[in-house]
Amino acid sequence: MRGITVFHSWWGGVQMGPPDPILGVSEAFKKDTNPKKMNLGVGAYRDDMGKPFVLSCVRKAEAIITTKQMDKEYLGIGGLGEFSKSCAQLALGADNEVMKSGRYITVQTISGTGSLRIGANFLARFHGGPRDVYLPKPSWGNHTPIFRDAGMELKAYKYYDPSTCGFDFKGALDDISKIPEHSVIMLHACAHNPTGVDPKPEQWKEISDIVKKRNLLVFFDMAYQGFASGDIDRDAWAVRYFIEQGHNILLSQSFAKNMGLYGERVGGFTVVCNDAEEAKRVESQLKILIRPIYSNPPMNGARIAATILNTPDLRSLWLEEVHGMANRIIKMREQLAAGLIKEGSSKNWQHVIDQIGMFCFTGLKPEQVERLTKEFSVYMTKDGRISMAGVTSGNVGYLAHGIHAVTK
Amino acid sequence: MSVFSEVPQAPPVAVFKLSADFREDSHPQKVNLGVGAYRTDDCQPWVLPVVKKVERLIVEDGSLNHEYLPILGLPEFRSASSKVALGDDSAAIKDNRVGGVQALGGTGALRIGAEFLRRWYNGVNNTATPIYVSAPTWENHNSVFADAGFKDIRPYHYWDAAKRGLDLDGLLDDLEKAPERSVFVLHACAHNPTGTDPTPEEWKKISEIMKRRSLFVFFDSAYQGFASGDLDKDAWAIRYFVSEGFELFVAQSFSKNFGLYNERVGNLTVVAQDGENLSRILSQMEKIVRTTWSNPPSQGARIVSKTLNSPELFAEWKGNVKTMAERVLLMRDQLKAKLQAQGTPGTWDHITQQIGMFSFTGLNPKQVEYMIKEKHVYLMASGRINMCGLTTKNIDYVAQSIHDAVTKVQ
């Protein structure tokens, strides 16, 4: 140091934080010089050339916004009204009773994470029931620390069945039936992360019944609306069904994937209330929570999303493009499964096709994953999860070959 | 039975309520001297010319996409921001012991810093560490640290209402009496809401005590460039403390000096003893960011980064900043002159002595109420006015209103 004596450090006791497991995958991938390397850790959509995809509807919306020459004044704490309204409508459906009666509040949030965190903070402060939030086993890795940092406790209910690589319906119902009343239960609305395993409508109905019997507070995480089946209404079916069944849900939405607005941080948090009066009280408290975190949310992404959702041409274009992304993923699933059969694999790979959304829980064990990475430069997380977005028609054959090699 | 039936209605955030009331007011001469955003002489928001230019470049750049930024933010933004605060020739930067965390505005930077301090400062998860904020201060400071978990948030003497200036003796006394290792939130320049800053000599006294008593320095820098018109001058206090060897945090906001209010552009600059400490600190801040917003928004950071990292654009930006600062200084001069010319009771030197966007007029709550109700001139109950709300067109009316308030209402 040049002539400055820093007399002591405050931070000697600060431990080095553990490396983010997914980031670690990307870092290792970057360093690998194998031309055939594949990054299947990435949770962002890639086109068939493996490139990031900026939707045309987004570019068009941006061009429109540029011509409007708007100012940059602070948004309200709850964000862009136009956005929150269309965000809620997208999830709940046009003409839904909740919005008609005004018995809800939707605030713009910092994408899905920000939405979950606001929800978690709200629960920690106002939920009179148990501190426990029940997550499906497994769930998105960040759910646990988000709720924990907000002051909630985490528990789990059975969800994924490793023996079938599918939904453990009986186990889920069984566990849910034992959850103490008034606890919070988190449900992935569609395209479960990380397994890709979703309940079927008849199964959702039974889940709704048992959740109602146990008087549980439902928190839906919907990060992939449109991205799962390609159809936004189909993907929101569970959310809408639960509301119709009388659950006053909490809902987190993200536009990171379905609009490709990842870095713009576009999301919404909704609380469905008993009536408009309750919604006003809840809204006022959400603002009190938000203000000391970031004061008010960023404009750019919300403006883009609102423009798309509220301009008929752009909305149609968006629906097409979302459908296109979902279709490419579905096609890659089919090609991967077919490729594995072609390689001569005797294992059952049906789950690759049955699972839905960006992620696929292959069923690979950690040792197999390690081999796949070391011998084939295929990067994925240790739990056997692959991001189908990283698969292209150009590399799906290679992937099938590698998976077969480590599992035969 | 709703789970939320017991949720009480929260009071609205005062400064936003004021703006809402202003909007609803139909009086032709209404003036909004409330919320802190720059206005032109036509009382319009101002998107900086350099910002418009850079935004166009970004939209036209087909190679840019909307992918996630790293958790800590855009690297070029973080380094350029810290450099703006600490100076081009910063020895601390050269020593690789300075890092940045891109955050959602100044608020976000404060929150990440506060969360980190609560987890890792003065022990592990020590919620009892006293946090000192100036009396008065930006009202959100209290909430940021409280919501981060701190249980003991105290005021330090700052504003002397009688002399309408800095209560230096009270401040220094509080520093001497604060428990060792207490955290002090210092306004780097253009103190909000008083507009009253310590002089360099006064900063030196503050620094001496803080060093001797092991107090933690947390700068809030929301107005760099905006206060005097000169980036380096406005960063003097920060740079002095760094040169004195403090490990410290600086919560930087680019809301005002870039006019990027709604894009939420901020940076938490961390100055550590050495690179090794810095690396551990940043790794833990990453964990905090990950559960708060995962990664920050890219648009605003791109604009600021492009500007700060291009000599031409940087020069253009400095010119834009100077424009804003100079208009404010002009309004200060004119308001004081008019009040003096009117013979409005009291001394009004503080209007030009104070610096930055805000002025603590000294009007009491009754007088403020009069201003709002009778004159339709909106200002905070504390008597704080936003100088940016003044224009050559409304300054006479405002000066007259102040005169009436002071003479008619005690």
mmCIF file with all atom_site columns, C-alpha atoms in Angstrom, chain A residues 44-165:
data_model
loop_
_atom_site.group_PDB
_atom_site.id
_atom_site.type_symbol
_atom_site.label_atom_id
_atom_site.label_alt_id
_atom_site.label_comp_id
_atom_site.label_asym_id
_atom_site.label_entity_id
_atom_site.label_seq_id
_atom_site.pdbx_PDB_ins_code
_atom_site.Cartn_x
_atom_site.Cartn_y
_atom_site.Cartn_z
_atom_site.occupancy
_atom_site.B_iso_or_equiv
_atom_site.pdbx_formal_charge
_atom_site.auth_seq_id
_atom_site.auth_comp_id
_atom_site.auth_asym_id
_atom_site.auth_atom_id
_atom_site.pdbx_PDB_model_num
ATOM 1   C CA . ALA A 1 44  ? -31.685 -18.834 -19.754 1.00 0.00 ? 44  ALA A CA 1
ATOM 2   C CA . TYR A 1 45  ? -33.216 -19.709 -23.114 1.00 0.00 ? 45  TYR A CA 1
ATOM 3   C CA . ARG A 1 46  ? -30.919 -20.238 -26.071 1.00 0.00 ? 46  ARG A CA 1
ATOM 4   C CA . ASP A 1 47  ? -31.887 -20.497 -29.719 1.00 0.00 ? 47  ASP A CA 1
ATOM 5   C CA . ASP A 1 48  ? -30.985 -23.412 -31.916 1.00 0.00 ? 48  ASP A CA 1
ATOM 6   C CA . MET A 1 49  ? -27.563 -21.866 -32.517 1.00 0.00 ? 49  MET A CA 1
ATOM 7   C CA . GLY A 1 50  ? -26.994 -21.757 -28.761 1.00 0.00 ? 50  GLY A CA 1
ATOM 8   C CA . LYS A 1 51  ? -27.276 -17.976 -28.723 1.00 0.00 ? 51  LYS A CA 1
ATOM 9   C CA . PRO A 1 52  ? -29.252 -15.699 -26.387 1.00 0.00 ? 52  PRO A CA 1
ATOM 10  C CA . PHE A 1 53  ? -32.557 -14.774 -27.938 1.00 0.00 ? 53  PHE A CA 1
ATOM 11  C CA . VAL A 1 54  ? -33.976 -11.274 -27.872 1.00 0.00 ? 54  VAL A CA 1
ATOM 12  C CA . LEU A 1 55  ? -37.649 -11.522 -28.791 1.00 0.00 ? 55  LEU A CA 1
ATOM 13  C CA . SER A 1 56  ? -38.818 -9.437  -31.756 1.00 0.00 ? 56  SER A CA 1
ATOM 14  C CA . CYS A 1 57  ? -41.743 -8.163  -29.737 1.00 0.00 ? 57  CYS A CA 1
ATOM 15  C CA . VAL A 1 58  ? -39.212 -6.824  -27.238 1.00 0.00 ? 58  VAL A CA 1
ATOM 16  C CA . ARG A 1 59  ? -37.200 -5.030  -29.913 1.00 0.00 ? 59  ARG A CA 1
ATOM 17  C CA . LYS A 1 60  ? -40.383 -3.597  -31.376 1.00 0.00 ? 60  LYS A CA 1
ATOM 18  C CA . ALA A 1 61  ? -41.567 -2.451  -27.964 1.00 0.00 ? 61  ALA A CA 1
ATOM 19  C CA . GLU A 1 62  ? -38.209 -0.810  -27.333 1.00 0.00 ? 62  GLU A CA 1
ATOM 20  C CA . ALA A 1 63  ? -38.409 1.071   -30.609 1.00 0.00 ? 63  ALA A CA 1
ATOM 21  C CA . ILE A 1 64  ? -41.864 2.369   -29.706 1.00 0.00 ? 64  ILE A CA 1
ATOM 22  C CA . ILE A 1 65  ? -40.709 3.406   -26.252 1.00 0.00 ? 65  ILE A CA 1
ATOM 23  C CA . THR A 1 66  ? -37.720 5.273   -27.682 1.00 0.00 ? 66  THR A CA 1
ATOM 24  C CA . THR A 1 67  ? -39.968 7.395   -29.888 1.00 0.00 ? 67  THR A CA 1
ATOM 25  C CA . LYS A 1 68  ? -42.082 8.384   -26.896 1.00 0.00 ? 68  LYS A CA 1
ATOM 26  C CA . GLN A 1 69  ? -39.161 10.182  -25.230 1.00 0.00 ? 69  GLN A CA 1
ATOM 27  C CA . MET A 1 70  ? -40.505 9.687   -21.764 1.00 0.00 ? 70  MET A CA 1
ATOM 28  C CA . ASP A 1 71  ? -39.032 11.154  -18.638 1.00 0.00 ? 71  ASP A CA 1
ATOM 29  C CA . LYS A 1 72  ? -37.225 9.170   -15.975 1.00 0.00 ? 72  LYS A CA 1
ATOM 30  C CA . GLU A 1 73  ? -39.164 10.268  -12.943 1.00 0.00 ? 73  GLU A CA 1
ATOM 31  C CA . TYR A 1 74  ? -39.471 7.856   -10.048 1.00 0.00 ? 74  TYR A CA 1
ATOM 32  C CA . LEU A 1 75  ? -42.169 5.251   -10.302 1.00 0.00 ? 75  LEU A CA 1
ATOM 33  C CA . GLY A 1 76  ? -44.393 4.807   -7.294  1.00 0.00 ? 76  GLY A CA 1
ATOM 34  C CA . ILE A 1 77  ? -43.258 2.259   -4.742  1.00 0.00 ? 77  ILE A CA 1
ATOM 35  C CA . GLY A 1 78  ? -45.613 -0.289  -6.264  1.00 0.00 ? 78  GLY A CA 1
ATOM 36  C CA . GLY A 1 79  ? -44.227 0.336   -9.734  1.00 0.00 ? 79  GLY A CA 1
ATOM 37  C CA . LEU A 1 80  ? -45.761 1.028   -13.136 1.00 0.00 ? 80  LEU A CA 1
ATOM 38  C CA . GLY A 1 81  ? -49.533 0.761   -12.802 1.00 0.00 ? 81  GLY A CA 1
ATOM 39  C CA . GLU A 1 82  ? -49.986 -0.233  -16.415 1.00 0.00 ? 82  GLU A CA 1
ATOM 40  C CA . PHE A 1 83  ? -47.579 -3.070  -15.871 1.00 0.00 ? 83  PHE A CA 1
ATOM 41  C CA . SER A 1 84  ? -49.021 -4.388  -12.613 1.00 0.00 ? 84  SER A CA 1
ATOM 42  C CA . LYS A 1 85  ? -52.482 -4.463  -14.067 1.00 0.00 ? 85  LYS A CA 1
ATOM 43  C CA . SER A 1 86  ? -51.514 -6.381  -17.183 1.00 0.00 ? 86  SER A CA 1
ATOM 44  C CA . CYS A 1 87  ? -49.256 -8.632  -15.151 1.00 0.00 ? 87  CYS A CA 1
ATOM 45  C CA . ALA A 1 88  ? -52.167 -9.652  -12.921 1.00 0.00 ? 88  ALA A CA 1
ATOM 46  C CA . GLN A 1 89  ? -54.464 -10.037 -15.882 1.00 0.00 ? 89  GLN A CA 1
ATOM 47  C CA . LEU A 1 90  ? -52.009 -12.328 -17.623 1.00 0.00 ? 90  LEU A CA 1
ATOM 48  C CA . ALA A 1 91  ? -51.982 -14.659 -14.644 1.00 0.00 ? 91  ALA A CA 1
ATOM 49  C CA . LEU A 1 92  ? -55.609 -14.459 -13.642 1.00 0.00 ? 92  LEU A CA 1
ATOM 50  C CA . GLY A 1 93  ? -57.163 -14.292 -17.090 1.00 0.00 ? 93  GLY A CA 1
ATOM 51  C CA . ALA A 1 94  ? -59.179 -11.599 -18.805 1.00 0.00 ? 94  ALA A CA 1
ATOM 52  C CA . ASP A 1 95  ? -62.530 -10.918 -17.122 1.00 0.00 ? 95  ASP A CA 1
ATOM 53  C CA . ASN A 1 96  ? -61.522 -12.600 -13.907 1.00 0.00 ? 96  ASN A CA 1
ATOM 54  C CA . GLU A 1 97  ? -63.649 -11.962 -10.872 1.00 0.00 ? 97  GLU A CA 1
ATOM 55  C CA . VAL A 1 98  ? -60.734 -11.020 -8.645  1.00 0.00 ? 98  VAL A CA 1
ATOM 56  C CA . MET A 1 99  ? -59.709 -8.036  -10.722 1.00 0.00 ? 99  MET A CA 1
ATOM 57  C CA . LYS A 1 100 ? -63.306 -6.987  -11.360 1.00 0.00 ? 100 LYS A CA 1
ATOM 58  C CA . SER A 1 101 ? -63.981 -6.778  -7.658  1.00 0.00 ? 101 SER A CA 1
ATOM 59  C CA . GLY A 1 102 ? -60.657 -5.140  -6.914  1.00 0.00 ? 102 GLY A CA 1
ATOM 60  C CA . ARG A 1 103 ? -59.920 -7.678  -4.212  1.00 0.00 ? 103 ARG A CA 1
ATOM 61  C CA . TYR A 1 104 ? -56.247 -7.936  -5.015  1.00 0.00 ? 104 TYR A CA 1
ATOM 62  C CA . ILE A 1 105 ? -53.050 -5.986  -5.076  1.00 0.00 ? 105 ILE A CA 1
ATOM 63  C CA . THR A 1 106 ? -50.232 -6.480  -7.553  1.00 0.00 ? 106 THR A CA 1
ATOM 64  C CA . VAL A 1 107 ? -46.953 -4.677  -7.123  1.00 0.00 ? 107 VAL A CA 1
ATOM 65  C CA . GLN A 1 108 ? -44.134 -4.560  -9.634  1.00 0.00 ? 108 GLN A CA 1
ATOM 66  C CA . THR A 1 109 ? -41.096 -6.362  -8.274  1.00 0.00 ? 109 THR A CA 1
ATOM 67  C CA . ILE A 1 110 ? -37.475 -7.101  -9.110  1.00 0.00 ? 110 ILE A CA 1
ATOM 68  C CA . SER A 1 111 ? -38.312 -10.153 -11.199 1.00 0.00 ? 111 SER A CA 1
ATOM 69  C CA . GLY A 1 112 ? -39.214 -13.438 -9.535  1.00 0.00 ? 112 GLY A CA 1
ATOM 70  C CA . THR A 1 113 ? -36.623 -13.268 -6.779  1.00 0.00 ? 113 THR A CA 1
ATOM 71  C CA . GLY A 1 114 ? -37.705 -9.813  -5.718  1.00 0.00 ? 114 GLY A CA 1
ATOM 72  C CA . SER A 1 115 ? -41.307 -10.910 -5.764  1.00 0.00 ? 115 SER A CA 1
ATOM 73  C CA . LEU A 1 116 ? -40.662 -13.965 -3.607  1.00 0.00 ? 116 LEU A CA 1
ATOM 74  C CA . ARG A 1 117 ? -38.620 -11.892 -1.187  1.00 0.00 ? 117 ARG A CA 1
ATOM 75  C CA . ILE A 1 118 ? -41.348 -9.253  -0.792  1.00 0.00 ? 118 ILE A CA 1
ATOM 76  C CA . GLY A 1 119 ? -43.829 -12.058 -0.240  1.00 0.00 ? 119 GLY A CA 1
ATOM 77  C CA . ALA A 1 120 ? -41.565 -13.719 2.293   1.00 0.00 ? 120 ALA A CA 1
ATOM 78  C CA . ASN A 1 121 ? -41.021 -10.443 4.138   1.00 0.00 ? 121 ASN A CA 1
ATOM 79  C CA . PHE A 1 122 ? -44.755 -9.812  4.147   1.00 0.00 ? 122 PHE A CA 1
ATOM 80  C CA . LEU A 1 123 ? -45.450 -13.234 5.579   1.00 0.00 ? 123 LEU A CA 1
ATOM 81  C CA . ALA A 1 124 ? -42.777 -12.814 8.231   1.00 0.00 ? 124 ALA A CA 1
ATOM 82  C CA . ARG A 1 125 ? -44.334 -9.578  9.346   1.00 0.00 ? 125 ARG A CA 1
ATOM 83  C CA . PHE A 1 126 ? -48.041 -10.281 9.015   1.00 0.00 ? 126 PHE A CA 1
ATOM 84  C CA . HIS A 1 127 ? -48.777 -13.940 8.781   1.00 0.00 ? 127 HIS A CA 1
ATOM 85  C CA . GLY A 1 128 ? -50.357 -14.986 12.056  1.00 0.00 ? 128 GLY A CA 1
ATOM 86  C CA . GLY A 1 129 ? -49.891 -18.675 11.365  1.00 0.00 ? 129 GLY A CA 1
ATOM 87  C CA . PRO A 1 130 ? -46.841 -20.877 11.826  1.00 0.00 ? 130 PRO A CA 1
ATOM 88  C CA . ARG A 1 131 ? -43.470 -19.595 10.587  1.00 0.00 ? 131 ARG A CA 1
ATOM 89  C CA . ASP A 1 132 ? -43.108 -22.609 8.348   1.00 0.00 ? 132 ASP A CA 1
ATOM 90  C CA . VAL A 1 133 ? -43.109 -22.473 4.574   1.00 0.00 ? 133 VAL A CA 1
ATOM 91  C CA . TYR A 1 134 ? -43.481 -25.871 2.932   1.00 0.00 ? 134 TYR A CA 1
ATOM 92  C CA . LEU A 1 135 ? -41.505 -26.297 -0.257  1.00 0.00 ? 135 LEU A CA 1
ATOM 93  C CA . PRO A 1 136 ? -41.768 -29.204 -2.663  1.00 0.00 ? 136 PRO A CA 1
ATOM 94  C CA . LYS A 1 137 ? -38.821 -31.547 -2.440  1.00 0.00 ? 137 LYS A CA 1
ATOM 95  C CA . PRO A 1 138 ? -36.747 -30.528 -4.366  1.00 0.00 ? 138 PRO A CA 1
ATOM 96  C CA . SER A 1 139 ? -37.367 -26.890 -5.138  1.00 0.00 ? 139 SER A CA 1
ATOM 97  C CA . TRP A 1 140 ? -35.469 -24.029 -6.711  1.00 0.00 ? 140 TRP A CA 1
ATOM 98  C CA . GLY A 1 141 ? -32.288 -23.643 -4.689  1.00 0.00 ? 141 GLY A CA 1
ATOM 99  C CA . ASN A 1 142 ? -32.860 -19.991 -3.949  1.00 0.00 ? 142 ASN A CA 1
ATOM 100 C CA . HIS A 1 143 ? -36.285 -20.501 -2.323  1.00 0.00 ? 143 HIS A CA 1
ATOM 101 C CA . THR A 1 144 ? -34.764 -21.666 0.932   1.00 0.00 ? 144 THR A CA 1
ATOM 102 C CA . PRO A 1 145 ? -32.336 -18.805 1.542   1.00 0.00 ? 145 PRO A CA 1
ATOM 103 C CA . ILE A 1 146 ? -34.929 -16.238 0.432   1.00 0.00 ? 146 ILE A CA 1
ATOM 104 C CA . PHE A 1 147 ? -37.461 -17.370 3.003   1.00 0.00 ? 147 PHE A CA 1
ATOM 105 C CA . ARG A 1 148 ? -34.837 -17.903 5.629   1.00 0.00 ? 148 ARG A CA 1
ATOM 106 C CA . ASP A 1 149 ? -33.351 -14.435 5.200   1.00 0.00 ? 149 ASP A CA 1
ATOM 107 C CA . ALA A 1 150 ? -36.864 -13.044 5.507   1.00 0.00 ? 150 ALA A CA 1
ATOM 108 C CA . GLY A 1 151 ? -37.254 -14.809 8.831   1.00 0.00 ? 151 GLY A CA 1
ATOM 109 C CA . MET A 1 152 ? -39.380 -17.796 7.881   1.00 0.00 ? 152 MET A CA 1
ATOM 110 C CA . GLU A 1 153 ? -38.591 -21.456 8.523   1.00 0.00 ? 153 GLU A CA 1
ATOM 111 C CA . LEU A 1 154 ? -38.459 -24.061 5.829   1.00 0.00 ? 154 LEU A CA 1
ATOM 112 C CA . LYS A 1 155 ? -40.029 -27.494 5.651   1.00 0.00 ? 155 LYS A CA 1
ATOM 113 C CA . ALA A 1 156 ? -40.681 -29.809 2.738   1.00 0.00 ? 156 ALA A CA 1
ATOM 114 C CA . TYR A 1 157 ? -43.354 -32.036 1.272   1.00 0.00 ? 157 TYR A CA 1
ATOM 115 C CA . LYS A 1 158 ? -42.659 -35.010 -0.959  1.00 0.00 ? 158 LYS A CA 1
ATOM 116 C CA . TYR A 1 159 ? -42.782 -34.117 -4.613  1.00 0.00 ? 159 TYR A CA 1
ATOM 117 C CA . TYR A 1 160 ? -40.285 -35.785 -6.901  1.00 0.00 ? 160 TYR A CA 1
ATOM 118 C CA . ASP A 1 161 ? -40.126 -39.538 -7.172  1.00 0.00 ? 161 ASP A CA 1
ATOM 119 C CA . PRO A 1 162 ? -36.582 -40.528 -8.217  1.00 0.00 ? 162 PRO A CA 1
ATOM 120 C CA . SER A 1 163 ? -37.690 -44.072 -9.011  1.00 0.00 ? 163 SER A CA 1
ATOM 121 C CA . THR A 1 164 ? -40.010 -42.835 -11.761 1.00 0.00 ? 164 THR A CA 1
ATOM 122 C CA . CYS A 1 165 ? -38.410 -39.451 -12.441 1.00 0.00 ? 165 CYS A CA 1
#
